Amino acid sequence: MNIPTRLTLCVALVATLECAPATAKTIQQQLLSLDPQTRIEQRCNGRAAGLIGREHSAFKPDEVVAYAFAEPALKGNALQASGAAIRSRGHWYHLSYACRVTSDGLGIETFSYKLGAEVPRAIWAEHYLVP
């Protein structure tokens, strides 16, 4: 999947994290139409944005890029995104997360993360980070 498509899917998923049950069913159907790796990445990115938004009151995440500084490593149903980034209030921050999903790629079994420093604006473009 190309980068613009991955970014668009990520924005759409993160924007609908808090949704009505009918919308959640539609999101599940859309996720199931993705290849397994993209589905797992999008599901884990959504968990990262939702959890960070709830646990850090100053953050209002609206996008996560799992591959910003390093390619995510997928082993079975486990994704390690050590070079991810998350956008909040127009600023990007380094992010590392480990995520394990259910066999269908829709449910999250385990998730842990580490939020890092702000990413300097001068390097956003080279890491697929949009304003």
mmCIF file of C-alpha atoms in Angstrom:
data_model
loop_
_atom_site.group_PDB
_atom_site.id
_atom_site.type_symbol
_atom_site.label_atom_id
_atom_site.label_comp_id
_atom_site.label_asym_id
_atom_site.label_seq_id
_atom_site.Cartn_x
_atom_site.Cartn_y
_atom_site.Cartn_z
ATOM 1 C CA MET A 1 0.000 0.000 0.000
ATOM 2 C CA ASN A 2 1.423 3.399 -0.908
ATOM 3 C CA ILE A 3 2.178 6.061 1.675
ATOM 4 C CA PRO A 4 -0.668 8.514 0.857
ATOM 5 C CA THR A 5 -3.208 5.685 1.102
ATOM 6 C CA ARG A 6 -1.748 4.515 4.427
ATOM 7 C CA LEU A 7 -1.869 8.066 5.793
ATOM 8 C CA THR A 8 -5.470 8.560 4.645
ATOM 9 C CA LEU A 9 -6.558 5.297 6.271
ATOM 10 C CA CYS A 10 -4.763 6.243 9.469
ATOM 11 C CA VAL A 11 -6.436 9.647 9.667
ATOM 12 C CA ALA A 12 -9.840 8.114 8.992
ATOM 13 C CA LEU A 13 -9.402 5.430 11.639
ATOM 14 C CA VAL A 14 -8.059 7.746 14.314
ATOM 15 C CA ALA A 15 -10.787 10.310 13.651
ATOM 16 C CA THR A 16 -13.475 7.695 14.352
ATOM 17 C CA LEU A 17 -12.087 6.083 17.508
ATOM 18 C CA GLU A 18 -14.999 7.260 19.621
ATOM 19 C CA CYS A 19 -17.921 6.237 17.446
ATOM 20 C CA ALA A 20 -21.412 4.784 17.590
ATOM 21 C CA PRO A 21 -21.816 0.977 17.384
ATOM 22 C CA ALA A 22 -23.118 1.149 13.797
ATOM 23 C CA THR A 23 -20.069 3.138 12.743
ATOM 24 C CA ALA A 24 -17.793 0.696 14.579
ATOM 25 C CA LYS A 25 -19.270 -2.151 12.517
ATOM 26 C CA THR A 26 -18.565 -0.233 9.304
ATOM 27 C CA ILE A 27 -14.993 0.419 10.435
ATOM 28 C CA GLN A 28 -14.549 -3.297 11.154
ATOM 29 C CA GLN A 29 -15.799 -4.120 7.658
ATOM 30 C CA GLN A 30 -13.358 -1.623 6.155
ATOM 31 C CA LEU A 31 -10.487 -2.996 8.220
ATOM 32 C CA LEU A 32 -11.297 -6.549 7.120
ATOM 33 C CA SER A 33 -10.948 -5.434 3.488
ATOM 34 C CA LEU A 34 -7.294 -4.472 4.103
ATOM 35 C CA ASP A 35 -4.371 -6.841 3.780
ATOM 36 C CA PRO A 36 -3.497 -8.344 7.211
ATOM 37 C CA GLN A 37 -0.340 -6.276 7.809
ATOM 38 C CA THR A 38 -2.068 -2.979 7.017
ATOM 39 C CA ARG A 39 -5.074 -3.996 9.151
ATOM 40 C CA ILE A 40 -2.856 -4.762 12.144
ATOM 41 C CA GLU A 41 -0.905 -1.528 11.707
ATOM 42 C CA GLN A 42 -4.062 0.582 11.448
ATOM 43 C CA ARG A 43 -5.662 -1.106 14.452
ATOM 44 C CA CYS A 44 -2.528 -0.623 16.565
ATOM 45 C CA ASN A 45 -2.157 2.996 15.415
ATOM 46 C CA GLY A 46 -5.734 3.613 16.483
ATOM 47 C CA ARG A 47 -5.042 2.113 19.906
ATOM 48 C CA ALA A 48 -1.950 4.334 20.261
ATOM 49 C CA ALA A 49 -3.889 7.495 19.463
ATOM 50 C CA GLY A 50 -6.815 6.608 21.710
ATOM 51 C CA LEU A 51 -4.709 5.572 24.678
ATOM 52 C CA ILE A 52 -2.326 8.526 24.495
ATOM 53 C CA GLY A 53 -5.268 10.909 24.152
ATOM 54 C CA ARG A 54 -6.834 9.488 27.319
ATOM 55 C CA GLU A 55 -3.643 9.181 29.373
ATOM 56 C CA HIS A 56 -2.046 12.539 28.463
ATOM 57 C CA SER A 57 -4.543 15.372 28.881
ATOM 58 C CA ALA A 58 -2.396 17.854 26.937
ATOM 59 C CA PHE A 59 -2.459 15.580 23.864
ATOM 60 C CA LYS A 60 -5.194 15.458 21.239
ATOM 61 C CA PRO A 61 -3.772 12.885 18.776
ATOM 62 C CA ASP A 62 -5.105 12.949 15.253
ATOM 63 C CA GLU A 63 -2.574 10.871 13.334
ATOM 64 C CA VAL A 64 -0.025 8.102 13.880
ATOM 65 C CA VAL A 65 2.670 7.032 11.405
ATOM 66 C CA ALA A 66 4.088 3.644 12.402
ATOM 67 C CA TYR A 67 6.919 3.761 9.829
ATOM 68 C CA ALA A 68 8.171 7.353 10.313
ATOM 69 C CA PHE A 69 11.673 6.548 11.608
ATOM 70 C CA ALA A 70 11.896 2.770 11.120
ATOM 71 C CA GLU A 71 9.845 0.082 9.414
ATOM 72 C CA PRO A 72 7.506 -1.687 11.845
ATOM 73 C CA ALA A 73 8.307 -5.351 12.490
ATOM 74 C CA LEU A 74 5.398 -7.768 12.198
ATOM 75 C CA LYS A 75 5.759 -11.291 13.605
ATOM 76 C CA GLY A 76 2.522 -13.213 13.495
ATOM 77 C CA ASN A 77 -0.041 -11.058 15.255
ATOM 78 C CA ALA A 78 2.536 -8.876 17.021
ATOM 79 C CA LEU A 79 3.660 -5.501 15.695
ATOM 80 C CA GLN A 80 6.687 -3.639 17.022
ATOM 81 C CA ALA A 81 6.779 -0.019 15.846
ATOM 82 C CA SER A 82 9.939 1.366 17.393
ATOM 83 C CA GLY A 83 10.167 4.294 14.981
ATOM 84 C CA ALA A 84 6.616 5.598 14.998
ATOM 85 C CA ALA A 85 5.419 9.189 15.376
ATOM 86 C CA ILE A 86 2.187 10.706 16.658
ATOM 87 C CA ARG A 87 0.695 14.125 15.835
ATOM 88 C CA SER A 88 -1.074 16.199 18.440
ATOM 89 C CA ARG A 89 -2.175 19.824 18.148
ATOM 90 C CA GLY A 90 -0.028 20.336 15.054
ATOM 91 C CA HIS A 91 3.158 18.897 16.552
ATOM 92 C CA TRP A 92 4.770 15.503 15.947
ATOM 93 C CA TYR A 93 6.299 13.367 18.711
ATOM 94 C CA HIS A 94 8.432 10.246 18.631
ATOM 95 C CA LEU A 95 6.557 7.104 19.613
ATOM 96 C CA SER A 96 7.483 3.485 20.120
ATOM 97 C CA TYR A 97 4.874 0.806 20.645
ATOM 98 C CA ALA A 98 4.402 -2.939 20.880
ATOM 99 C CA CYS A 99 1.001 -4.335 19.987
ATOM 100 C CA ARG A 100 -0.497 -7.822 19.748
ATOM 101 C CA VAL A 101 -3.846 -8.295 18.032
ATOM 102 C CA THR A 102 -6.388 -11.100 17.863
ATOM 103 C CA SER A 103 -6.212 -13.597 14.996
ATOM 104 C CA ASP A 104 -8.600 -11.515 12.845
ATOM 105 C CA GLY A 105 -6.543 -8.375 13.422
ATOM 106 C CA LEU A 106 -9.457 -6.445 14.907
ATOM 107 C CA GLY A 107 -9.039 -6.853 18.657
ATOM 108 C CA ILE A 108 -6.106 -5.730 20.755
ATOM 109 C CA GLU A 109 -4.693 -8.337 23.139
ATOM 110 C CA THR A 110 -1.750 -6.340 24.523
ATOM 111 C CA PHE A 111 -0.433 -2.854 23.941
ATOM 112 C CA SER A 112 2.416 -0.844 25.461
ATOM 113 C CA TYR A 113 4.030 2.376 24.340
ATOM 114 C CA LYS A 114 6.679 4.955 25.076
ATOM 115 C CA LEU A 115 6.086 8.567 24.120
ATOM 116 C CA GLY A 116 9.212 10.486 23.142
ATOM 117 C CA ALA A 117 10.384 14.004 22.419
ATOM 118 C CA GLU A 118 8.910 16.382 19.886
ATOM 119 C CA VAL A 119 10.136 15.884 16.319
ATOM 120 C CA PRO A 120 11.781 19.018 14.884
ATOM 121 C CA ARG A 121 9.695 20.480 12.069
ATOM 122 C CA ALA A 122 12.774 20.651 9.812
ATOM 123 C CA ILE A 123 12.768 16.843 9.424
ATOM 124 C CA TRP A 124 9.037 16.206 9.080
ATOM 125 C CA ALA A 125 8.998 15.854 5.276
ATOM 126 C CA GLU A 126 11.765 13.252 5.153
ATOM 127 C CA HIS A 127 9.796 11.088 7.604
ATOM 128 C CA TYR A 128 6.348 11.343 5.927
ATOM 129 C CA LEU A 129 5.050 13.666 8.654
ATOM 130 C CA VAL A 130 2.559 16.212 7.340
ATOM 131 C CA PRO A 131 1.622 19.510 9.011
#
